[in-house]
Amino acid sequence: MQYINHTEFKLKNTAVSLGKFDGLHRGHRKLFEAVQKEQKNGLTGVVFSFLLPPGTFLENKKVNLIYTEEEKKDLLEHMGMDVLVSYPFDKAALSMEPEDFIRDILIEKLDAKVIVVGSDFRFGHNRRGDVRLLEELSLKYGYQLQVFEKVTMEGAIVSSTRIRSELSRGNMELAARFLGDPYSITGEVVHGRKLGRTIGMPTINMALPKEKLLPPNGVYASITEIDGKEYQGVTNIGVKPTVGAEEQRLAETYIFDYRGDLYGRVLRVSLYAYERPEKKFASVEELKQQMERDKEFGKGYFLKAANVE
C-alpha cells in the first residue's frame, strides 16, 4: 500500500473515502467496502484523512488515538486499500474553502471518479462543506458521490467516541463488536527485566506510543500475530509495579506455546477480554502464582470462545 503524508502528489482514476478514520470501525468499513467495489471496476482505492500534529487539541481535548498512524497503515493494507493519504493539517488546510478542497485536492491531486463519505461529513474552512455541497458540485467536477448513513448496533451509533468510552472501562468485547475486530496494539519488542524467564514464563515487552489510547492497566486475554500465525496468550498493560515500576506504560505478553527470539520485531497484539487490574505483589513467588492463574484464564477464555463458534 502506498502511503502519502505530504501535499505534493498526483494520483489517477481513484475512488476516495473521506473521513477522520481514527477507529477504523464498522461505520468506516462500510465506506471502505464501497471503495473495494470500485477497485474491482479498475479504480485505485484511496483512504483520505488529515494528519494531525502530535499533541493537537481539538475541541479543547487532547487527541488520543484508538489506532496510531503506523497501526492505521498496517490495518488498511490488510483490508486491501491501495493508498492512504494522511494530508498535513496545517494552516493552509485549515483555511481552505470547501470548493477549493474539492477542486485542488479531490480532483487535481486525487483525480477522484468516485467519492465515498458518511452522511455527516464536513470539510473546508469552518466546516462549511457538507454532503449537499459535494452533491451540487459532482456534475461540475465529474465525480460520482456515494453517501452512507451511520451504522447502529445494540441501540447505539457506532462511533470512535463510543469506542473510546468502552475501551476506557475495559469493555474489550463490546469495543470489538463496534470496531469489527478486537482492539489491538502494535509495537517493537524491547528488552525487559527478563524476570519471566527465571520463573518459567518468558514474556515479550512492547513500548507503547504516548498518543495511543489504552484500556485500564491490567491483564487481558490476548492473541499475538507472528509471521502470519496467531498465538494465544495473556497481556499485562501497565508499569509492572512488583519488579520496579516503569515510567512509561508497557504491554507485557506471555505467549502460550511459542519459543523464539522476538527482540526487535514489530508485532500486533489483540486484546480480547479483561481479567483483572494490575497490582503489586509482595513477592516474586506470589506474582508467579498469579501468572499461572492468568494463564488459566486466557486458556479458558479462548476454549470457551472456540466452543461457542
Short mmCIF file of C-alpha atoms in Angstrom, two decimals:
data_model
loop_
_atom_site.label_atom_id
_atom_site.label_comp_id
_atom_site.label_asym_id
_atom_site.label_seq_id
_atom_site.Cartn_x
_atom_site.Cartn_y
_atom_site.Cartn_z
CA MET A 1 0.00 0.00 0.00
CA GLN A 2 1.25 3.47 -0.89
CA TYR A 3 1.46 5.94 1.99
CA ILE A 4 1.37 9.70 1.37
CA ASN A 5 1.77 12.23 4.18
CA HIS A 6 2.72 15.36 2.21
CA THR A 7 1.00 17.76 -0.18
CA GLU A 8 2.93 17.11 -3.40
CA PHE A 9 1.34 14.11 -5.05
CA LYS A 10 -0.80 13.22 -8.03
CA LEU A 11 -2.87 10.07 -8.46
CA LYS A 12 -5.05 8.87 -11.32
CA ASN A 13 -8.53 7.31 -11.53
CA THR A 14 -9.37 6.91 -7.86
CA ALA A 15 -12.27 6.00 -5.60
CA VAL A 16 -11.77 8.04 -2.43
CA SER A 17 -13.23 7.55 1.04
CA LEU A 18 -13.10 10.69 3.19
CA GLY A 19 -13.17 10.89 6.98
CA LYS A 20 -11.26 11.09 10.26
CA PHE A 21 -10.88 7.29 10.37
CA ASP A 22 -9.46 7.09 13.88
CA GLY A 23 -11.04 3.83 14.96
CA LEU A 24 -11.43 2.14 11.55
CA HIS A 25 -14.70 0.86 12.98
CA ARG A 26 -17.75 -0.75 11.35
CA GLY A 27 -19.09 2.60 10.16
CA HIS A 28 -15.80 3.38 8.43
CA ARG A 29 -15.67 -0.10 6.95
CA LYS A 30 -18.93 0.49 5.09
CA LEU A 31 -17.09 3.25 3.22
CA PHE A 32 -14.07 1.01 2.60
CA GLU A 33 -16.34 -1.75 1.26
CA ALA A 34 -17.81 0.73 -1.23
CA VAL A 35 -14.28 1.65 -2.32
CA GLN A 36 -13.37 -2.03 -2.68
CA LYS A 37 -16.28 -2.48 -5.11
CA GLU A 38 -14.86 0.36 -7.20
CA GLN A 39 -11.41 -1.26 -7.09
CA LYS A 40 -12.95 -4.22 -8.90
CA ASN A 41 -14.03 -1.73 -11.60
CA GLY A 42 -10.41 -0.67 -12.09
CA LEU A 43 -10.22 2.38 -9.82
CA THR A 44 -7.44 2.92 -7.28
CA GLY A 45 -8.79 2.63 -3.73
CA VAL A 46 -7.83 5.63 -1.59
CA VAL A 47 -8.44 6.41 2.07
CA PHE A 48 -8.05 10.16 2.66
CA SER A 49 -7.74 11.72 6.09
CA PHE A 50 -5.94 14.63 7.70
CA LEU A 51 -2.72 14.06 9.65
CA LEU A 52 -2.88 15.95 12.92
CA PRO A 53 0.37 17.17 14.51
CA PRO A 54 1.38 15.37 17.75
CA GLY A 55 -0.36 16.82 20.79
CA THR A 56 -3.04 18.53 18.71
CA PHE A 57 -6.02 19.72 20.66
CA LEU A 58 -9.46 19.58 19.08
CA GLU A 59 -12.43 20.99 20.92
CA ASN A 60 -10.10 21.62 23.89
CA LYS A 61 -9.36 17.91 24.24
CA LYS A 62 -6.13 16.12 23.52
CA VAL A 63 -6.44 13.61 20.70
CA ASN A 64 -5.85 10.07 21.95
CA LEU A 65 -5.74 7.66 19.04
CA ILE A 66 -7.52 4.33 19.02
CA TYR A 67 -5.08 3.42 16.27
CA THR A 68 -1.82 5.25 15.68
CA GLU A 69 -0.69 6.22 12.20
CA GLU A 70 1.52 3.14 11.91
CA GLU A 71 -1.28 0.88 13.09
CA LYS A 72 -3.71 2.50 10.68
CA LYS A 73 -1.33 1.88 7.77
CA ASP A 74 -0.99 -1.78 8.72
CA LEU A 75 -4.73 -2.36 9.15
CA LEU A 76 -5.70 -0.59 5.91
CA GLU A 77 -3.11 -2.58 3.99
CA HIS A 78 -4.65 -5.78 5.38
CA MET A 79 -8.05 -4.50 4.20
CA GLY A 80 -6.74 -4.20 0.67
CA MET A 81 -6.61 -0.43 0.26
CA ASP A 82 -4.21 0.85 -2.42
CA VAL A 83 -3.31 4.25 -0.94
CA LEU A 84 -3.57 6.02 2.42
CA VAL A 85 -3.32 9.80 2.19
CA SER A 86 -2.73 11.49 5.55
CA TYR A 87 -2.83 15.09 4.40
CA PRO A 88 -0.96 17.56 6.65
CA PHE A 89 -3.44 19.52 8.75
CA ASP A 90 -1.67 22.89 8.64
CA LYS A 91 -2.88 26.49 8.42
CA ALA A 92 -3.36 26.22 4.68
CA ALA A 93 -5.57 23.15 5.05
CA LEU A 94 -7.47 24.72 7.93
CA SER A 95 -8.33 27.84 5.91
CA MET A 96 -9.15 26.08 2.62
CA GLU A 97 -12.59 26.90 1.21
CA PRO A 98 -14.81 23.86 0.59
CA GLU A 99 -14.88 24.16 -3.20
CA ASP A 100 -11.11 24.68 -3.24
CA PHE A 101 -10.73 21.39 -1.37
CA ILE A 102 -12.86 19.63 -3.97
CA ARG A 103 -11.10 21.18 -6.95
CA ASP A 104 -7.49 21.33 -5.74
CA ILE A 105 -7.26 18.10 -3.76
CA LEU A 106 -10.05 15.70 -4.74
CA ILE A 107 -9.88 16.46 -8.45
CA GLU A 108 -6.42 17.86 -9.21
CA LYS A 109 -4.39 15.69 -6.83
CA LEU A 110 -6.56 12.58 -6.50
CA ASP A 111 -8.41 12.54 -9.84
CA ALA A 112 -11.43 11.24 -7.92
CA LYS A 113 -14.03 9.47 -10.04
CA VAL A 114 -15.98 8.21 -7.01
CA ILE A 115 -16.18 9.93 -3.61
CA VAL A 116 -17.47 7.97 -0.62
CA VAL A 117 -18.48 9.72 2.63
CA GLY A 118 -20.63 9.40 5.71
CA SER A 119 -23.81 11.48 5.83
CA ASP A 120 -22.37 13.84 8.46
CA PHE A 121 -19.06 14.50 6.70
CA ARG A 122 -17.94 18.15 6.91
CA PHE A 123 -14.92 19.82 5.36
CA GLY A 124 -13.29 23.11 4.45
CA HIS A 125 -12.94 26.40 6.32
CA ASN A 126 -15.20 26.50 9.39
CA ARG A 127 -16.60 23.11 8.28
CA ARG A 128 -18.81 24.83 5.71
CA GLY A 129 -18.57 21.99 3.23
CA ASP A 130 -21.04 19.11 3.55
CA VAL A 131 -22.71 16.31 1.62
CA ARG A 132 -25.12 18.74 -0.02
CA LEU A 133 -22.24 20.76 -1.49
CA LEU A 134 -20.46 17.59 -2.67
CA GLU A 135 -23.67 16.59 -4.45
CA GLU A 136 -24.17 20.04 -6.00
CA LEU A 137 -20.64 20.10 -7.43
CA SER A 138 -20.49 16.47 -8.59
CA LEU A 139 -21.66 17.29 -12.13
CA LYS A 140 -19.33 20.29 -12.42
CA TYR A 141 -16.25 18.26 -11.46
CA GLY A 142 -17.30 14.93 -12.90
CA TYR A 143 -17.37 12.54 -9.93
CA GLN A 144 -19.98 10.16 -8.52
CA LEU A 145 -20.92 10.67 -4.87
CA GLN A 146 -21.86 7.80 -2.54
CA VAL A 147 -23.24 8.70 0.89
CA PHE A 148 -23.73 6.26 3.78
CA GLU A 149 -25.74 6.71 6.95
CA LYS A 150 -24.34 5.99 10.40
CA VAL A 151 -24.14 2.35 11.44
CA THR A 152 -26.08 1.47 14.59
CA MET A 153 -25.54 -1.54 16.85
CA GLU A 154 -27.25 -2.51 20.09
CA GLY A 155 -29.29 0.69 20.02
CA ALA A 156 -26.27 2.98 19.67
CA ILE A 157 -24.48 4.73 16.81
CA VAL A 158 -21.08 3.19 16.11
CA SER A 159 -18.57 5.98 16.69
CA SER A 160 -14.99 6.49 17.79
CA THR A 161 -16.32 8.39 20.83
CA ARG A 162 -18.37 5.39 21.94
CA ILE A 163 -15.46 3.01 21.34
CA ARG A 164 -13.12 5.21 23.40
CA SER A 165 -15.65 5.12 26.23
CA GLU A 166 -15.86 1.33 26.17
CA LEU A 167 -12.08 0.93 25.98
CA SER A 168 -11.58 3.28 28.92
CA ARG A 169 -13.74 0.93 31.02
CA GLY A 170 -12.04 -2.23 29.79
CA ASN A 171 -15.11 -3.43 27.89
CA MET A 172 -13.00 -5.11 25.23
CA GLU A 173 -15.63 -7.42 23.80
CA LEU A 174 -18.16 -4.63 23.28
CA ALA A 175 -15.46 -2.39 21.78
CA ALA A 176 -14.56 -5.24 19.41
CA ARG A 177 -18.15 -5.52 18.22
CA PHE A 178 -18.16 -1.82 17.35
CA LEU A 179 -14.70 -1.94 15.78
CA GLY A 180 -15.32 -5.06 13.74
CA ASP A 181 -12.17 -6.69 15.14
CA PRO A 182 -10.58 -6.91 18.60
CA TYR A 183 -8.75 -3.76 19.67
CA SER A 184 -5.03 -4.16 19.07
CA ILE A 185 -1.69 -2.62 19.89
CA THR A 186 1.36 -2.67 17.66
CA GLY A 187 4.91 -2.08 18.79
CA GLU A 188 8.52 -3.17 18.78
CA VAL A 189 9.58 -5.92 21.15
CA VAL A 190 12.12 -4.40 23.56
CA HIS A 191 14.30 -5.83 26.29
CA GLY A 192 12.75 -6.07 29.73
CA ARG A 193 13.99 -7.29 33.09
CA LYS A 194 13.79 -10.95 31.93
CA LEU A 195 12.00 -11.96 35.13
CA GLY A 196 9.58 -14.15 33.20
CA ARG A 197 12.41 -16.42 32.08
CA THR A 198 13.52 -17.07 35.64
CA ILE A 199 10.04 -18.25 36.66
CA GLY A 200 9.44 -20.34 33.56
CA MET A 201 7.04 -17.92 31.85
CA PRO A 202 9.04 -15.82 29.38
CA THR A 203 7.29 -12.67 28.17
CA ILE A 204 7.74 -10.06 25.47
CA ASN A 205 7.69 -6.34 26.26
CA MET A 206 6.39 -3.70 23.86
CA ALA A 207 6.82 0.04 24.31
CA LEU A 208 3.58 1.92 23.63
CA PRO A 209 3.28 5.31 21.88
CA LYS A 210 2.22 8.15 24.16
CA GLU A 211 -0.59 9.17 21.81
CA LYS A 212 -2.12 5.66 21.87
CA LEU A 213 -5.44 5.30 23.68
CA LEU A 214 -5.05 2.41 26.13
CA PRO A 215 -7.53 0.47 28.24
CA PRO A 216 -7.12 0.35 32.05
CA ASN A 217 -3.94 -1.15 33.47
CA GLY A 218 -4.48 -4.84 33.96
CA VAL A 219 -4.39 -8.30 32.43
CA TYR A 220 -6.16 -9.31 29.23
CA ALA A 221 -6.65 -12.46 27.20
CA SER A 222 -4.74 -11.74 24.00
CA ILE A 223 -3.62 -13.05 20.64
CA THR A 224 -0.23 -12.19 19.14
CA GLU A 225 0.32 -12.44 15.40
CA ILE A 226 3.76 -13.80 14.46
CA ASP A 227 4.67 -14.48 10.83
CA GLY A 228 1.03 -14.73 9.86
CA LYS A 229 0.14 -17.18 12.65
CA GLU A 230 -1.94 -16.38 15.74
CA TYR A 231 -0.76 -17.36 19.22
CA GLN A 232 -2.95 -17.18 22.30
CA GLY A 233 -1.67 -15.60 25.49
CA VAL A 234 -2.25 -13.02 28.20
CA THR A 235 -1.08 -9.41 28.20
CA ASN A 236 -0.46 -7.03 31.07
CA ILE A 237 -0.90 -3.33 30.35
CA GLY A 238 0.81 -1.18 32.94
CA VAL A 239 4.03 -0.32 34.71
CA LYS A 240 4.93 -3.68 36.36
CA PRO A 241 4.92 -2.42 39.99
CA THR A 242 6.13 -5.69 41.54
CA VAL A 243 9.55 -5.62 39.88
CA GLY A 244 10.18 -1.87 39.90
CA ALA A 245 7.68 0.46 38.30
CA GLU A 246 8.36 1.68 34.77
CA GLU A 247 7.97 5.35 33.89
CA GLN A 248 6.01 4.56 30.74
CA ARG A 249 3.20 2.04 30.34
CA LEU A 250 4.23 -1.17 28.61
CA ALA A 251 2.48 -4.16 27.14
CA GLU A 252 3.96 -7.37 28.54
CA THR A 253 2.70 -10.56 26.90
CA TYR A 254 3.10 -14.19 27.83
CA ILE A 255 2.56 -16.13 24.61
CA PHE A 256 1.33 -19.71 25.03
CA ASP A 257 3.14 -22.41 23.05
CA TYR A 258 5.78 -20.19 21.48
CA ARG A 259 9.51 -20.14 21.97
CA GLY A 260 11.73 -17.94 19.88
CA ASP A 261 13.69 -14.69 19.78
CA LEU A 262 11.34 -11.80 19.00
CA TYR A 263 13.54 -8.87 20.09
CA GLY A 264 13.39 -6.03 17.60
CA ARG A 265 10.33 -7.43 15.83
CA VAL A 266 7.24 -5.27 15.35
CA LEU A 267 4.20 -7.30 16.42
CA ARG A 268 0.47 -6.79 16.75
CA VAL A 269 -1.24 -7.95 19.94
CA SER A 270 -5.05 -8.01 20.07
CA LEU A 271 -6.78 -7.72 23.46
CA TYR A 272 -9.91 -9.86 23.71
CA ALA A 273 -11.11 -9.73 27.31
CA TYR A 274 -10.23 -8.02 30.60
CA GLU A 275 -9.39 -10.29 33.53
CA ARG A 276 -8.14 -8.20 36.45
CA PRO A 277 -6.45 -4.91 37.37
CA GLU A 278 -2.68 -4.62 37.63
CA LYS A 279 -1.45 -4.95 41.21
CA LYS A 280 1.76 -5.07 43.19
CA PHE A 281 2.59 -8.44 44.75
CA ALA A 282 4.53 -8.97 47.96
CA SER A 283 6.97 -11.39 46.33
CA VAL A 284 8.03 -12.85 43.02
CA GLU A 285 6.53 -16.18 44.13
CA GLU A 286 3.11 -14.54 44.57
CA LEU A 287 3.49 -12.97 41.13
CA LYS A 288 4.31 -16.38 39.63
CA GLN A 289 1.22 -17.94 41.21
CA GLN A 290 -0.96 -15.16 39.85
CA MET A 291 0.58 -15.51 36.40
CA GLU A 292 -0.39 -19.19 36.45
CA ARG A 293 -3.98 -18.15 37.22
CA ASP A 294 -3.81 -15.55 34.44
CA LYS A 295 -2.64 -18.27 32.07
CA GLU A 296 -5.60 -20.45 33.02
CA PHE A 297 -7.96 -17.50 32.49
CA GLY A 298 -6.58 -16.94 29.00
CA LYS A 299 -6.75 -20.61 28.00
CA GLY A 300 -10.26 -20.89 29.43
CA TYR A 301 -11.43 -17.79 27.59
CA PHE A 302 -10.26 -18.98 24.18
CA LEU A 303 -11.50 -22.53 24.78
CA LYS A 304 -14.95 -21.18 25.60
CA ALA A 305 -14.87 -18.88 22.56
CA ALA A 306 -13.95 -21.83 20.30
CA ASN A 307 -16.82 -23.91 21.69
CA VAL A 308 -19.29 -21.08 21.09
CA GLU A 309 -18.20 -20.89 17.46
#
